[in-house]
């Protein structure tokens, strides 16, 4: 298979760094361009990142000699590439404009940002769950006036620790769910060195996170009708999102009600046996959801890196006093929840022929 030439925009941030590690020697994609904000433009990536690299693995050698481009120089960034991973930090209005401008250069944009997520013709994909939403792309292309270019987004990181469980048991009718997330500090793009107030501390607020957690699952479980992705109107989510002193791995405690209650054992079997049909993509985990019988799992330190950080781990599904059931879920926020989710989505887009 010919490798598709791609650019990484936002290459200096934590998600950008993860993308560059995941894309090293990727069988489908060849990184040919890095872009970031004006301040970084014109600099050699290896020099620029010598004191800014945040991951515990080394800067990939192949990235070091790139001269970083200005993300806002749309024509230059889009020239010669078919796909852009966009993880640049801008305000919402600027991001909508920038991602649409890239798409209008006939490039497929795989976005890590929230700016375009709730647009009715922008697919928000967890590949194992709602790949079908890519069918909306022709409608988006009409709006943008493009032949090939479009935007596809990945959802917010924290919802990925529980939405897959609901996908596995959705035949029983998810009614309402109350969720409390315990989110790692890398979700803010920072390390403990950069955020020492988080050592031994908890912050009970993450701007915008609860709103995203309550609405994004409704889009994932929505259907394409009348040319748009309609939000699911039978489910209702309430979320509290808390920052905790963990480096990586978002954990969620979830209580929920069902339309039809098949019993705990059936639910656990459904979760254990949930099969996705995209296991043949390079970054797809062989087992999408792993259910632990042990009462003290999942744990961020032990379980977040399962299957290259792409597996969702779940445990403690049990009866609840107020709701029907409760469980604990975990996902790696900068891998499955961010860079890994974006790469897997791009792999799906390539496999389905959107880059031909
Ligand atoms: N907003 C999240 C990051 C996920 O995309 C967080 O702050 O943890």
Coordinates of N, CA and C in Angstrom, one line a residue, residues 1-8 19 22-23 26-31 82-86 107-112 123-128 131 134 150-155 278 281-284 310 336 338-356:
X1 N 0.8 -1.2 0.0 CA 0.0 0.0 0.0 C 0.9 1.3 0.0
X2 N 0.6 2.2 -0.9 CA 1.4 3.4 -0.9 C 1.1 4.3 0.3
X3 N 2.2 4.8 0.9 CA 1.9 5.6 2.1 C 1.4 7.0 1.7
X4 N 0.4 7.5 2.5 CA -0.1 8.8 2.2 C 0.7 9.9 2.9
X5 N 1.0 10.9 2.2 CA 1.8 12.0 2.8 C 0.9 12.9 3.7
X6 N 1.4 13.1 4.9 CA 0.5 13.8 5.8 C 1.3 14.9 6.5
X7 N 0.6 15.9 7.1 CA 1.2 16.9 8.0 C 0.6 16.8 9.4
X8 N 1.4 17.2 10.4 CA 0.9 17.3 11.8 C 1.0 18.7 12.2
X19 N 1.4 12.1 18.6 CA 1.2 11.8 17.1 C 2.5 11.4 16.4
X22 N 3.6 7.9 17.3 CA 2.7 6.9 16.7 C 2.9 6.8 15.2
X23 N 3.3 7.9 14.6 CA 3.4 7.9 13.1 C 4.8 7.5 12.6
X26 N 4.9 4.5 10.2 CA 3.5 4.0 10.1 C 3.3 3.4 8.7
X27 N 2.6 2.2 8.6 CA 2.5 1.5 7.3 C 1.6 2.3 6.4
X28 N 0.7 3.2 6.8 CA -0.2 3.9 5.9 C 0.2 5.3 5.7
X29 N 1.0 5.9 6.6 CA 1.2 7.4 6.5 C 2.7 7.8 6.6
X30 N 3.0 8.8 5.9 CA 4.4 9.3 5.9 C 4.3 10.8 6.3
X31 N 4.9 11.2 7.4 CA 4.9 12.6 7.9 C 5.9 13.3 7.0
X82 N -2.2 14.9 1.8 CA -3.6 14.5 1.6 C -4.4 14.5 2.9
X83 N -3.6 14.5 4.0 CA -4.3 14.4 5.3 C -3.5 15.3 6.3
X84 N -4.3 16.0 7.1 CA -3.6 16.8 8.2 C -4.2 16.3 9.5
X85 N -3.3 16.0 10.5 CA -3.7 15.8 11.9 C -3.7 17.2 12.5
X86 N -4.8 17.7 13.0 CA -4.8 19.0 13.6 C -5.0 19.0 15.1
X107 N -7.9 18.6 1.5 CA -7.2 17.8 2.4 C -8.2 17.2 3.4
X108 N -8.0 16.0 3.8 CA -8.8 15.4 4.9 C -8.2 15.9 6.2
X109 N -9.0 16.5 7.1 CA -8.5 17.0 8.4 C -9.0 16.0 9.5
X110 N -8.1 15.4 10.2 CA -8.5 14.6 11.3 C -8.2 15.4 12.6
X111 N -9.2 15.9 13.2 CA -9.0 16.9 14.3 C -9.2 16.3 15.7
X112 N -8.2 16.9 16.5 CA -8.3 16.5 17.9 C -9.0 17.6 18.7
X123 N -18.5 14.1 11.1 CA -18.5 12.9 11.9 C -17.6 12.9 13.1
X124 N -18.1 12.5 14.2 CA -17.2 12.4 15.4 C -17.1 10.9 15.7
X125 N -15.9 10.4 15.5 CA -15.8 8.9 15.4 C -15.0 8.3 16.5
X126 N -15.6 7.2 17.1 CA -14.8 6.2 17.8 C -14.8 5.0 16.8
X127 N -13.8 4.7 16.1 CA -13.9 3.7 15.0 C -14.6 2.4 15.3
X128 N -14.4 1.9 16.5 CA -15.1 0.6 16.8 C -16.6 0.8 17.0
X131 N -18.3 4.0 13.0 CA -17.6 4.2 11.7 C -18.7 4.6 10.7
X134 N -19.3 8.1 9.0 CA -18.5 8.7 7.9 C -19.4 8.9 6.7
X150 N -12.5 17.1 3.7 CA -13.6 17.2 4.8 C -12.9 17.1 6.1
X151 N -13.7 17.3 7.2 CA -13.2 17.3 8.6 C -13.8 16.1 9.3
X152 N -13.0 15.3 9.9 CA -13.5 14.3 10.8 C -12.9 14.5 12.2
X153 N -13.6 14.4 13.3 CA -13.1 14.7 14.6 C -13.2 13.4 15.5
X154 N -12.3 13.5 16.5 CA -12.5 12.4 17.5 C -13.1 13.1 18.7
X155 N -13.8 12.3 19.5 CA -14.5 12.9 20.7 C -13.6 13.3 21.8
X278 N -13.2 -3.7 13.1 CA -12.0 -2.9 12.6 C -10.7 -3.4 13.2
X281 N -7.0 -2.8 11.5 CA -6.2 -1.6 11.3 C -5.0 -1.6 12.2
X282 N -3.9 -0.9 11.7 CA -2.6 -1.1 12.4 C -2.7 -0.7 13.9
X283 N -3.4 0.3 14.3 CA -3.4 0.7 15.7 C -4.6 0.1 16.5
X284 N -5.5 -0.6 15.8 CA -6.7 -1.2 16.5 C -6.3 -2.2 17.6
X310 N -4.5 1.7 23.7 CA -5.8 1.8 22.9 C -6.9 0.9 23.4
X336 N -5.6 6.5 23.4 CA -7.0 6.2 22.9 C -7.8 7.5 22.9
X338 N -6.8 10.7 22.6 CA -6.4 11.8 21.8 C -5.6 11.3 20.5
X339 N -4.3 11.3 20.6 CA -3.5 11.0 19.4 C -3.8 9.6 18.8
X340 N -3.9 8.6 19.7 CA -4.2 7.3 19.2 C -5.5 7.2 18.5
X341 N -6.5 7.8 19.1 CA -7.9 7.8 18.5 C -7.9 8.5 17.2
X342 N -7.0 9.6 17.1 CA -7.0 10.3 15.8 C -6.3 9.4 14.7
X343 N -5.2 8.8 15.1 CA -4.5 7.9 14.1 C -5.4 6.8 13.7
X344 N -6.1 6.2 14.7 CA -7.0 5.0 14.3 C -8.1 5.5 13.4
X345 N -8.6 6.7 13.6 CA -9.6 7.3 12.7 C -9.1 7.5 11.3
X346 N -7.8 8.0 11.3 CA -7.2 8.2 10.0 C -7.0 6.9 9.2
X347 N -6.6 5.9 10.0 CA -6.4 4.6 9.4 C -7.8 4.1 8.8
X348 N -8.8 4.3 9.5 CA -10.2 3.9 9.0 C -10.5 4.7 7.7
X349 N -10.3 6.0 7.8 CA -10.6 6.8 6.6 C -9.8 6.3 5.4
X350 N -8.5 6.0 5.6 CA -7.7 5.5 4.5 C -8.3 4.1 4.0
X351 N -8.6 3.2 5.0 CA -9.0 1.9 4.6 C -10.4 2.0 3.8
X352 N -11.2 2.9 4.2 CA -12.5 3.0 3.5 C -12.4 3.8 2.1
X353 N -11.2 4.2 1.8 CA -11.0 4.8 0.4 C -11.2 6.3 0.4
X354 N -11.3 7.0 1.5 CA -11.5 8.4 1.4 C -10.3 9.2 1.0
X355 N -9.1 8.5 1.0 CA -7.9 9.2 0.6 C -7.4 8.9 -0.8
X356 N -8.2 8.0 -1.5 CA -7.8 7.6 -2.9 C -8.0 8.7 -3.9

